[in-house]
mmCIF file of C-alpha atoms and ligand atoms in Angstrom:
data_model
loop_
_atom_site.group_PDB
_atom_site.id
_atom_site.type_symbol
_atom_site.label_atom_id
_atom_site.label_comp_id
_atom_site.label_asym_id
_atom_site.label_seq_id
_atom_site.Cartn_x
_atom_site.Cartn_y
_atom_site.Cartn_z
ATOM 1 C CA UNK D 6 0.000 0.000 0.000
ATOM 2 C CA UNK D 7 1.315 3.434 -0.864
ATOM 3 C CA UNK D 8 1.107 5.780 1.599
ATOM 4 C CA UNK D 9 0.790 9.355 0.871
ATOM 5 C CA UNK D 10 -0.192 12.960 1.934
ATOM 6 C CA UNK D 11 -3.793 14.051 0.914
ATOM 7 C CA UNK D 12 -3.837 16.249 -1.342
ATOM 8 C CA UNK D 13 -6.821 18.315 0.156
ATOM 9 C CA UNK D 14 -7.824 19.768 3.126
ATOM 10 C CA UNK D 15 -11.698 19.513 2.781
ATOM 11 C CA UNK D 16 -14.402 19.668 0.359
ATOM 12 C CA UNK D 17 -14.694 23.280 0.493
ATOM 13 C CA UNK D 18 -11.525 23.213 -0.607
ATOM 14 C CA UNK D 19 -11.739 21.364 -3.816
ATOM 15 C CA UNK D 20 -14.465 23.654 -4.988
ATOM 16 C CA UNK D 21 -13.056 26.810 -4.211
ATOM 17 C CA UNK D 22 -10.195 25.996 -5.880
ATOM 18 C CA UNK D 23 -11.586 24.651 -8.740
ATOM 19 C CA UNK D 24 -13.446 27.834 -9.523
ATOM 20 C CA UNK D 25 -10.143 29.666 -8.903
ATOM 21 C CA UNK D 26 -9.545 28.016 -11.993
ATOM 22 C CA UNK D 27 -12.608 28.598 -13.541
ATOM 23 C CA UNK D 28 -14.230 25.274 -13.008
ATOM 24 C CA UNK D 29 -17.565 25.797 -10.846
ATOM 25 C CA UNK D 30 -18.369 22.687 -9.286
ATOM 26 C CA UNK D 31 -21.293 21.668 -7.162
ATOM 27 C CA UNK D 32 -21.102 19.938 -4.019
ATOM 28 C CA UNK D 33 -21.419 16.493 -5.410
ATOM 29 C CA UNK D 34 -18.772 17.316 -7.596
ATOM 30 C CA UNK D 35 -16.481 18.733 -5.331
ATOM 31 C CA UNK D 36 -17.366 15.895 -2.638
ATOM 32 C CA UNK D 37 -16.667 12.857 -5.153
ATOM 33 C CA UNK D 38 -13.082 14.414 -5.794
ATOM 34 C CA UNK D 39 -12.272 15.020 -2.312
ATOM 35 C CA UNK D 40 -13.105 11.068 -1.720
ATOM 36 C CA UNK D 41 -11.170 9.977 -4.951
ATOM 37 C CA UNK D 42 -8.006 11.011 -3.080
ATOM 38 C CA UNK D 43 -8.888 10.462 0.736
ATOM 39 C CA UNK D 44 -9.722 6.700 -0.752
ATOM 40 C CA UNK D 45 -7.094 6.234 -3.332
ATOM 41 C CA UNK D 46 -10.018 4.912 -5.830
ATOM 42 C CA UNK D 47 -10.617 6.256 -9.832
ATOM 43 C CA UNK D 48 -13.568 8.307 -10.437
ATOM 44 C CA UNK D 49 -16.440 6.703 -13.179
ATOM 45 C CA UNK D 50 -17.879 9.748 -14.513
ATOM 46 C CA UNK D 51 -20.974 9.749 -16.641
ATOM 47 C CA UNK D 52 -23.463 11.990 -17.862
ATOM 48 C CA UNK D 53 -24.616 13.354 -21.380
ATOM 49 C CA UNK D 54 -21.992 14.700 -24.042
ATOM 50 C CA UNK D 55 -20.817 18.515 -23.053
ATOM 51 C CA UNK D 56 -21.573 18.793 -19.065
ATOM 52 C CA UNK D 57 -17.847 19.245 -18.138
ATOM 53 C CA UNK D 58 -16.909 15.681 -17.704
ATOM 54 C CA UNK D 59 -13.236 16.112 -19.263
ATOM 55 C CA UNK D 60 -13.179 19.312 -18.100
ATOM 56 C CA UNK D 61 -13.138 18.400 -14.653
ATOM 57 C CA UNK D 62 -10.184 16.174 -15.080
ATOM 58 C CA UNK D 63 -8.235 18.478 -17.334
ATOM 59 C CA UNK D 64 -8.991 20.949 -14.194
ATOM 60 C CA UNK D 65 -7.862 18.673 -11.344
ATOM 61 C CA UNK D 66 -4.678 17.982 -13.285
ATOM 62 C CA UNK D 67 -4.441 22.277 -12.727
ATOM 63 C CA UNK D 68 -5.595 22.609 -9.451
ATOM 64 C CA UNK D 69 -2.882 20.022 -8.076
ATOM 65 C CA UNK D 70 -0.396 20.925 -10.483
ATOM 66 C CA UNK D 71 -0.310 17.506 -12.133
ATOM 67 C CA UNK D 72 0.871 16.541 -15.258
ATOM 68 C CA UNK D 73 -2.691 15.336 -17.377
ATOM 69 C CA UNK D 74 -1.757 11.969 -19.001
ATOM 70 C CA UNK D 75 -4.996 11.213 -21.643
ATOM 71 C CA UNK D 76 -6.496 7.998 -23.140
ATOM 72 C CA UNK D 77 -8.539 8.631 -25.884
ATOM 73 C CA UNK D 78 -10.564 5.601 -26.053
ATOM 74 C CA UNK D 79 -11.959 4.420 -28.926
ATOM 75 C CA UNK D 80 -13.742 1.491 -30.792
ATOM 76 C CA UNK D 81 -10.645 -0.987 -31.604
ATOM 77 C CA UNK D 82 -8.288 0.603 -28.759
ATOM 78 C CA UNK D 83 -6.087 -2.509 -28.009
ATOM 79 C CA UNK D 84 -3.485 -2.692 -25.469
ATOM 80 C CA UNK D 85 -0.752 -1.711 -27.975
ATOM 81 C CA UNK D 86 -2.085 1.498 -28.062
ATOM 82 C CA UNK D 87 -3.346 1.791 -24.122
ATOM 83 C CA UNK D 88 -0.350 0.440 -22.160
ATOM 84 C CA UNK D 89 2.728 -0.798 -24.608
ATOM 85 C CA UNK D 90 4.046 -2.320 -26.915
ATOM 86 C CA UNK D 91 7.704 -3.895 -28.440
ATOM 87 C CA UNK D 92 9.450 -1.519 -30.686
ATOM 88 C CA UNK D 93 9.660 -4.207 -33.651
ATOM 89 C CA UNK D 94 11.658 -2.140 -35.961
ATOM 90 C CA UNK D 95 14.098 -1.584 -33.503
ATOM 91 C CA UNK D 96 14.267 -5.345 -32.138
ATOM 92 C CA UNK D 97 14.527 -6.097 -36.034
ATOM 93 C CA UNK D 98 17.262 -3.868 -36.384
ATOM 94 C CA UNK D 99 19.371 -5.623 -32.721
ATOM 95 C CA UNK D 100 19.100 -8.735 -34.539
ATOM 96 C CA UNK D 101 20.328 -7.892 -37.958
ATOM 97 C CA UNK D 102 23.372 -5.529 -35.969
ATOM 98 C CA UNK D 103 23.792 -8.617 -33.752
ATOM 99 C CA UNK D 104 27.302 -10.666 -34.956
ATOM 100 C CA UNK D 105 27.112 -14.391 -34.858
ATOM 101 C CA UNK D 106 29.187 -14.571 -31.752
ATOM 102 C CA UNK D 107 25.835 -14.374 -28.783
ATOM 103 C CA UNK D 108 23.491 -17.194 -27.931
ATOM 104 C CA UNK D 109 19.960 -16.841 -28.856
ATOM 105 C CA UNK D 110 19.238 -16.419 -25.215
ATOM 106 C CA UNK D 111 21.353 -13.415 -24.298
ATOM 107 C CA UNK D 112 19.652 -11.963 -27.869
ATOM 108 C CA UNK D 113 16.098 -13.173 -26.462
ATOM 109 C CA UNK D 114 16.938 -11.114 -23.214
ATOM 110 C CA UNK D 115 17.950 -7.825 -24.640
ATOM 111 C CA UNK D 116 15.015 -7.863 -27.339
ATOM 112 C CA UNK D 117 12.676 -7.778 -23.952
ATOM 113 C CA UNK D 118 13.774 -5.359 -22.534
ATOM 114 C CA UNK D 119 13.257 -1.564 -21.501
ATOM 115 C CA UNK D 120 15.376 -0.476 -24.633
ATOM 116 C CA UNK D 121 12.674 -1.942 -26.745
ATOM 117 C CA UNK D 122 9.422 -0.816 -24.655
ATOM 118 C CA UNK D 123 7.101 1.950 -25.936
ATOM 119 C CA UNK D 124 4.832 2.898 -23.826
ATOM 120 C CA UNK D 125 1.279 4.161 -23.823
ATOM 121 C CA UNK D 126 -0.913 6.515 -21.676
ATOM 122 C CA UNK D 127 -1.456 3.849 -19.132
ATOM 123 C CA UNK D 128 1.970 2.422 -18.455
ATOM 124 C CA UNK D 129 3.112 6.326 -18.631
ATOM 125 C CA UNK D 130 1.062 7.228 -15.847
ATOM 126 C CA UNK D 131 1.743 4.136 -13.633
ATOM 127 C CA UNK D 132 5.710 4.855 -13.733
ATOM 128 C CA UNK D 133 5.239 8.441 -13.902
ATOM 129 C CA UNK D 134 8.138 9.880 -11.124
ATOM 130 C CA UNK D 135 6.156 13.108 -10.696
ATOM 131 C CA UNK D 136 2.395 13.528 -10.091
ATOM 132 C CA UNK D 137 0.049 13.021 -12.407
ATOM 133 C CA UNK D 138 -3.938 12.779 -13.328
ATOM 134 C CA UNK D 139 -4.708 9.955 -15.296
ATOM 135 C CA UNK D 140 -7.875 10.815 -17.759
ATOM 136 C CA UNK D 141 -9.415 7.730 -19.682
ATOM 137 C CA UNK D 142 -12.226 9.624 -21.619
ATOM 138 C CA UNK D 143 -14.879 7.733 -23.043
ATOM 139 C CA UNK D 144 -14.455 5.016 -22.351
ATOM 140 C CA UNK D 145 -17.873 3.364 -23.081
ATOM 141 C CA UNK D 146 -16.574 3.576 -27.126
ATOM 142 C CA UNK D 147 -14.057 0.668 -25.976
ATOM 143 C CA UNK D 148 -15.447 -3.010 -26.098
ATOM 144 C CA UNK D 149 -16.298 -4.788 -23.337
ATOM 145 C CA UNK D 150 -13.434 -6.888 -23.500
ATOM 146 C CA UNK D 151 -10.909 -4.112 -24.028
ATOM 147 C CA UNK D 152 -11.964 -3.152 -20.727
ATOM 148 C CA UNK D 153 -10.173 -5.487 -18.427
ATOM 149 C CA UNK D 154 -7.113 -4.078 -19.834
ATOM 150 C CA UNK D 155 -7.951 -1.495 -17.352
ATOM 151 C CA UNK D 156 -8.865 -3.488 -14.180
ATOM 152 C CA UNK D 157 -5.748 -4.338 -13.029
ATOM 153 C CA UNK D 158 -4.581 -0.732 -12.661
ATOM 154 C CA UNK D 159 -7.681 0.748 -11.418
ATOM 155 C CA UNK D 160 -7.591 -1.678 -8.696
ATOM 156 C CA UNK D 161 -3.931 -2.062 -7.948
ATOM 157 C CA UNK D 162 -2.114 0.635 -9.944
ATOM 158 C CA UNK D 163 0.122 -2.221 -11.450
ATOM 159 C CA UNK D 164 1.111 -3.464 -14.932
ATOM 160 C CA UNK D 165 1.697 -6.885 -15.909
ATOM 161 C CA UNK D 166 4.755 -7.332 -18.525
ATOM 162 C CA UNK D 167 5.307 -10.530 -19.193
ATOM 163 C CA UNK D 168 8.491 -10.580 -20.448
ATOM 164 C CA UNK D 169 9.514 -8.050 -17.895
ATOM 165 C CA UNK D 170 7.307 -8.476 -14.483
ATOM 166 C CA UNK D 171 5.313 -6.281 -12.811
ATOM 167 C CA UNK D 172 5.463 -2.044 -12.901
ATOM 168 C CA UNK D 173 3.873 -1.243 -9.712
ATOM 169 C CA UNK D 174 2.989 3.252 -9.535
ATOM 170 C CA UNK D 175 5.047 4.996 -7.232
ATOM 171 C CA UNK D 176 2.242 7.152 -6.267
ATOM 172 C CA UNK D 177 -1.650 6.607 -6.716
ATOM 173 C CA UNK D 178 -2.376 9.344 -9.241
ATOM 174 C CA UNK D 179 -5.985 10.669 -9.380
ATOM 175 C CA UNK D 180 -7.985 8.792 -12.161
ATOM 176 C CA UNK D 181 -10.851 9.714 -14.129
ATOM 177 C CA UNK D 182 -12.533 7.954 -16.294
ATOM 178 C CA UNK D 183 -15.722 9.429 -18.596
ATOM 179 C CA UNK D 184 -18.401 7.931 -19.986
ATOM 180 C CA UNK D 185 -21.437 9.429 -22.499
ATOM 181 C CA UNK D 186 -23.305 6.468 -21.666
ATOM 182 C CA UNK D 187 -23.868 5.258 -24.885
ATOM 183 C CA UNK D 188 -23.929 1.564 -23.424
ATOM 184 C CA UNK D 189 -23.489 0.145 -20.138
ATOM 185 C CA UNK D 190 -19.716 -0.722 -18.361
ATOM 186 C CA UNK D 191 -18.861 -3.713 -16.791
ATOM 187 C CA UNK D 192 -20.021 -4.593 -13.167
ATOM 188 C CA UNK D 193 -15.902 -5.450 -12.715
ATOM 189 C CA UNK D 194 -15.450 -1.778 -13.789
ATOM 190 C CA UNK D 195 -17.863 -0.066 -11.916
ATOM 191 C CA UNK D 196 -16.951 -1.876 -8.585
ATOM 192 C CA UNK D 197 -13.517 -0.665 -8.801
ATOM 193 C CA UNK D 198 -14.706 2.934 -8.999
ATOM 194 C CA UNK D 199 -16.795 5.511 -7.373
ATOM 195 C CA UNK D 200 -19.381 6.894 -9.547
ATOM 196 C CA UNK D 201 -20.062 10.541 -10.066
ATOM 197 C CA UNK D 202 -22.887 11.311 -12.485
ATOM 198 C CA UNK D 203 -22.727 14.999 -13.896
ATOM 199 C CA UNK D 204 -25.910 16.479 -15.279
ATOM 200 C CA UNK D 205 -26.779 19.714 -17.085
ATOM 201 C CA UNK D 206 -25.932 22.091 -14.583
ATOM 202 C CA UNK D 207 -28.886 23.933 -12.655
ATOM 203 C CA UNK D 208 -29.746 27.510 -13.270
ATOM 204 C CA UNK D 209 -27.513 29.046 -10.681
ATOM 205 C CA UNK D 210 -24.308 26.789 -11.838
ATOM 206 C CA UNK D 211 -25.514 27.481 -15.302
ATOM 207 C CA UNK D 212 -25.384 31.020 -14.922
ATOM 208 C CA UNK D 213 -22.372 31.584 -13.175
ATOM 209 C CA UNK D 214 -20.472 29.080 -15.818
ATOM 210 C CA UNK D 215 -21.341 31.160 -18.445
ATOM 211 C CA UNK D 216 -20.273 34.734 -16.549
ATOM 212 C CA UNK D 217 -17.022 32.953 -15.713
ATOM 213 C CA UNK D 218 -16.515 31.468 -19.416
ATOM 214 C CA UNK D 219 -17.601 34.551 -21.527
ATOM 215 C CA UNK D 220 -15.991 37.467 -21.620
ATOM 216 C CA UNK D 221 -18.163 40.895 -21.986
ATOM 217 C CA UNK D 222 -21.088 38.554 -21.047
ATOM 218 C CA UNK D 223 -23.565 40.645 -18.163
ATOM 219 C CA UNK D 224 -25.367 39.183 -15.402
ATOM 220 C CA UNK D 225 -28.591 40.165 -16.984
ATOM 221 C CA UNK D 226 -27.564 38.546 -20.248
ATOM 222 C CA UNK D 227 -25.930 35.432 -18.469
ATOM 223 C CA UNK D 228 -29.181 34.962 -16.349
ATOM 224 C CA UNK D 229 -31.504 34.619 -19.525
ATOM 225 C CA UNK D 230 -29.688 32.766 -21.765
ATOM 226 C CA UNK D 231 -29.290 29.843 -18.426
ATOM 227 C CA UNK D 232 -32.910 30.054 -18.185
ATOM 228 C CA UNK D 233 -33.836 30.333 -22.182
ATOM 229 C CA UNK D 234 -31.174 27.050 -22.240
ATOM 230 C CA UNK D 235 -33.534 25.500 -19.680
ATOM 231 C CA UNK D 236 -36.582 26.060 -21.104
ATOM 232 C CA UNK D 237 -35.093 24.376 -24.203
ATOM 233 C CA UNK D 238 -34.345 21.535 -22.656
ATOM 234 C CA UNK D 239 -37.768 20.517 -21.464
ATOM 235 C CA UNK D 240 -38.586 20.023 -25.166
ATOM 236 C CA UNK D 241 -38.039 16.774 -25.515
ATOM 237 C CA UNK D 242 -35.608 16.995 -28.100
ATOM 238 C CA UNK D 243 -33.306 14.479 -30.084
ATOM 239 C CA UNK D 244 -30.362 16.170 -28.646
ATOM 240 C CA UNK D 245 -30.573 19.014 -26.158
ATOM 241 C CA UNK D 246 -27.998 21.907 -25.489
ATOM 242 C CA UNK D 247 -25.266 20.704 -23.660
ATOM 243 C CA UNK D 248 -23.267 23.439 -21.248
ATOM 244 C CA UNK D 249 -20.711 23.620 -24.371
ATOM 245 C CA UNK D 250 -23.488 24.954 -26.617
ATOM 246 C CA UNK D 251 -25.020 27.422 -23.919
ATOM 247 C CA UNK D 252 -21.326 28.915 -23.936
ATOM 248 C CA UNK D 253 -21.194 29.210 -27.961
ATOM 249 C CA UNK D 254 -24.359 30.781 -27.890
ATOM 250 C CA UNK D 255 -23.479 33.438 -25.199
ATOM 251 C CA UNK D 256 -20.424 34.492 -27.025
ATOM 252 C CA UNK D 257 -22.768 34.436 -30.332
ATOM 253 C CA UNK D 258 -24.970 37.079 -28.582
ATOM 254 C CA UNK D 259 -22.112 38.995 -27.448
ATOM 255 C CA UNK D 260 -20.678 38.992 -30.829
ATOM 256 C CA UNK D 261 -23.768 40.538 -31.993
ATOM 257 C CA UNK D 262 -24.078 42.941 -29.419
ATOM 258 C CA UNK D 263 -26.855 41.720 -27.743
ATOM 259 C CA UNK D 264 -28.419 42.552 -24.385
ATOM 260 C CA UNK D 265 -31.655 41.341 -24.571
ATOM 261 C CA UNK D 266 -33.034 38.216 -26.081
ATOM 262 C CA UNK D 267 -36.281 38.757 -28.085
ATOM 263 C CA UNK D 268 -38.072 35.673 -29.681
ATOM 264 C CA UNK D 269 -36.746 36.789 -33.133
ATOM 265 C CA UNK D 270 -32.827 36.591 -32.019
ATOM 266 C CA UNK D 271 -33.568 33.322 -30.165
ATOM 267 C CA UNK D 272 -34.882 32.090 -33.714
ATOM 268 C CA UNK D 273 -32.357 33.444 -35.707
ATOM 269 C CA UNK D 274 -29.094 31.848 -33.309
ATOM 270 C CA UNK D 275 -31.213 28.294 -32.804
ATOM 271 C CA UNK D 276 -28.568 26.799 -34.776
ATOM 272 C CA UNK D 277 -25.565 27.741 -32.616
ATOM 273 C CA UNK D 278 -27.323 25.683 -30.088
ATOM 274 C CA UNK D 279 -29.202 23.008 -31.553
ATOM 275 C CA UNK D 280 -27.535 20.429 -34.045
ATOM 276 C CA UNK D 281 -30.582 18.728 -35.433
ATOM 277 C CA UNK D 282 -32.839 19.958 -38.212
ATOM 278 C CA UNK D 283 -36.040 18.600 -36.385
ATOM 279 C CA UNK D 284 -34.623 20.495 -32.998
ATOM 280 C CA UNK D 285 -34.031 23.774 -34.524
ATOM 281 C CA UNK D 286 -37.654 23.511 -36.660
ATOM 282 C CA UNK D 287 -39.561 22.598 -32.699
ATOM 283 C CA UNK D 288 -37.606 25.562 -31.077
ATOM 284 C CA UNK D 289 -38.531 27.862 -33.510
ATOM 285 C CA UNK D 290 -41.857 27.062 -33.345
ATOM 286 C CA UNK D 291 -42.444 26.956 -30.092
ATOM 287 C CA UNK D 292 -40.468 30.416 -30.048
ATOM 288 C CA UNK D 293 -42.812 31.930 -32.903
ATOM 289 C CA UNK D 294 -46.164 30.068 -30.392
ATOM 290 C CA UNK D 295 -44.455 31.284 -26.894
ATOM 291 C CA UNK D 296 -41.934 33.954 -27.116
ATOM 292 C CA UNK D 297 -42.710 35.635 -23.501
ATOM 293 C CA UNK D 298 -42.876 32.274 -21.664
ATOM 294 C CA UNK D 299 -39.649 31.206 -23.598
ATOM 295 C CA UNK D 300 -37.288 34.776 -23.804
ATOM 296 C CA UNK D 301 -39.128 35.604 -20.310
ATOM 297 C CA UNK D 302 -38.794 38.968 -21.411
ATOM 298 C CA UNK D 303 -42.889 39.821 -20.712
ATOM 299 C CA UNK D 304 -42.739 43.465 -20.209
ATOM 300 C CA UNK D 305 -43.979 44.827 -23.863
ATOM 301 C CA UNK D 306 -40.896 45.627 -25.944
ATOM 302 C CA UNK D 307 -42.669 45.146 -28.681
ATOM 303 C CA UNK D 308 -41.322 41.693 -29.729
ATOM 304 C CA UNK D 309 -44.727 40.092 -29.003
ATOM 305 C CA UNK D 310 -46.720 37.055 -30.814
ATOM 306 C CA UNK D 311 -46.672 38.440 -34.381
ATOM 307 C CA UNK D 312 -43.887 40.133 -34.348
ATOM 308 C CA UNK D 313 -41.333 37.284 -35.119
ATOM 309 C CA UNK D 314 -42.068 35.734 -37.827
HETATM 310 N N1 ADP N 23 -18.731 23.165 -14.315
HETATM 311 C C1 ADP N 23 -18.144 23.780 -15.333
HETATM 312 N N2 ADP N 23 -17.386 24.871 -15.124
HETATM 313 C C2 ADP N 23 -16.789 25.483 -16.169
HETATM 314 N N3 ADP N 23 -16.888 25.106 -17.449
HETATM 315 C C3 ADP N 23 -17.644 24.036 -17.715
HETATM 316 C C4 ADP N 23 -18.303 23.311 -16.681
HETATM 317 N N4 ADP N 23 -18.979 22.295 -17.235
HETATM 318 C C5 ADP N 23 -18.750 22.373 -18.548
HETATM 319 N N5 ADP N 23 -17.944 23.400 -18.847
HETATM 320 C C6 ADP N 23 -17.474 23.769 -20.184
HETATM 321 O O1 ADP N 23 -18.269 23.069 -21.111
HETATM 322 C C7 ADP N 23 -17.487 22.589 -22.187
HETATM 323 C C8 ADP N 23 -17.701 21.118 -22.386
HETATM 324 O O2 ADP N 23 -17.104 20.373 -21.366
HETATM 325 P P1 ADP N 23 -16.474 18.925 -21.604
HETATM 326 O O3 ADP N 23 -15.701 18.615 -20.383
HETATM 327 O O4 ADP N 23 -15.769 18.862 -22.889
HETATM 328 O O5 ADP N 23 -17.788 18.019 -21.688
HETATM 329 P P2 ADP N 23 -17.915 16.437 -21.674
HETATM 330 O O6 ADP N 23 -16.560 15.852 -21.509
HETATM 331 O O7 ADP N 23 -18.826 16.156 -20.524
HETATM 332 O O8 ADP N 23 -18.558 16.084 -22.985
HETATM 333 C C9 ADP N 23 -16.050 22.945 -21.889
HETATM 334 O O9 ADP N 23 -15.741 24.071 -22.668
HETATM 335 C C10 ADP N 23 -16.048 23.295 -20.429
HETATM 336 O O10 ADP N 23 -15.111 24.279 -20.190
HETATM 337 MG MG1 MG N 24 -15.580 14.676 -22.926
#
């Protein structure tokens, strides 16, 4: 067992310092991060596409002043691209260079051994010397199977070489892994991690992202755009706005000099939020049906029910 300092005080902690860096966390958030470290386990984060999920690693990796080591899963990710592989060329090369004069054996050895080793994101991070955050993102795209490659060093921070032994981590780094959710992870997986599901942020946390995030943004025109974005998202649409498309469309309205959202420039930016046809045609609509209940901007400016079309 490694022992080794915490690397926060409290809760409170985490968050604050996180939004020093511009990541606004809630409590859940915060709390799940604080835990990943007190209990030396990975973090399974899940949620839909654009709520901050990388982000959040990418920002603990700041915040502790770790080095961010990434794994970019993907469908067909094998271990030669996750933990290592033998430098073939090269070994190619030692045995053409080699004279006649050394036994197989003492060949056989060398071939095997760090000289020859290339490693990937995962065998990186478990010898890393200095401290690092360990981000496996996505990782539902991986196949089942591809994900026991992962087991052994979310559970024990090791690597099993076979021609060389076993790399044990001279520190337990901070691991996240992120999931979209697109299909459902192993129970092995799952039990070796705690869980932190991220949502779409509420209207507060909404808000205050998209002050923090957008510069020239108001308070007045941060606060209806978060609320404009919620409305949206009770619409039962194919995909809704995540948090990265209520930041587009802030900077959109700021680009355009906007302070106030009428029902005509909600219409005429739905496609900086919205990535569906059948999405932007339902917003519009129900923008052209209920523009006061939508832009919540009641008090006649003269923007009313025929006046956007
Ligand atoms: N809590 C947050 N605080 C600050 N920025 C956020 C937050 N959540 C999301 N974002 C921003 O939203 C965008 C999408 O986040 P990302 O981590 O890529 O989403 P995911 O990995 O969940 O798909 C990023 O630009 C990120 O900076
Ligand atoms: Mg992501």
């Amino acid at each position: 067992m490694i022992e080794q300092p915490p690397r926060f005080s409290d809760l409170e902690s985490v968050r604050t310092s996180l939004a020093d860096i511009n990541y606004l966390a809630d409590d859940g958030i915060a709390g799940v991060v604080y835990l990943a470290d007190r209990l030396g386990k990975p973090v399974l984060v899940e949620g839909p596409a654009g709520t901050g999920k990388t982000q959040l690693a990418k920002s603990v990796a700041e915040m502790t002043g770790a080095r961010l080591i990434r794994l970019q899963c993907y469908e067909g990710l094998d271990e030669s691209k996750a933990l290592y592989e033998w430098n073939y060329k090269k070994q190619l090369l030692r045995i053409q260079t080699e004279g006649d004069g050394a036994s197989w054996s003492e060949v056989e050895d060398d071939l095997f051994s760090e000289e020859f080793l290339l490693t990937r994101p995962l065998l990186e991070a478990i010898r890393a010397e200095d401290p690092v955050v360990l981000l496996i993102d996505e990782v539902d795209r991986v196949e089942v199977e591809t994900e026991a490659l992962l087991l052994e060093i979310l559970s024990d921070y090791q690597v099993s070489i076979p021609e060389l032994g076993t790399v044990h981590a001279r520190q337990i780094p901070l691991v996240f892994l992120t999931s979209n959710g697109t299909r459902e992870l192993s129970e092995a997986l799952k039990r070796r991690c705690l869980y932190l599901y991220i949502d779409y942020p509420d209207l507060e946390r909404e808000r205050e992202i998209v002050l923090t995030k957008v510069p020239g943004v108001d308070e007045n025109l941060a606060d209806q755009v978060a609320r404009i974005v919620r409305s949206i998202r009770q619409l039962d649409l194919k995909k809704n706005p995540s948090v990265s498309e209520t930041l587009d469309w802030a900077r959109t309205l700021v680009l355009l000099g906007i302070e106030q959202i009428d029902a005509k420039t909600a219409i005429d930016t739905a496609n900086v939020l919205l990535k569906y046809r059948t999405d932007i045609e339902k917003v519009v609509k129900e923008f052209a049906e209920n523009p006061v209940e939508l832009t919540g901007t009641g008090t006649g400016t003269g923007t009313g029910t025929d006046a956007d079309t």
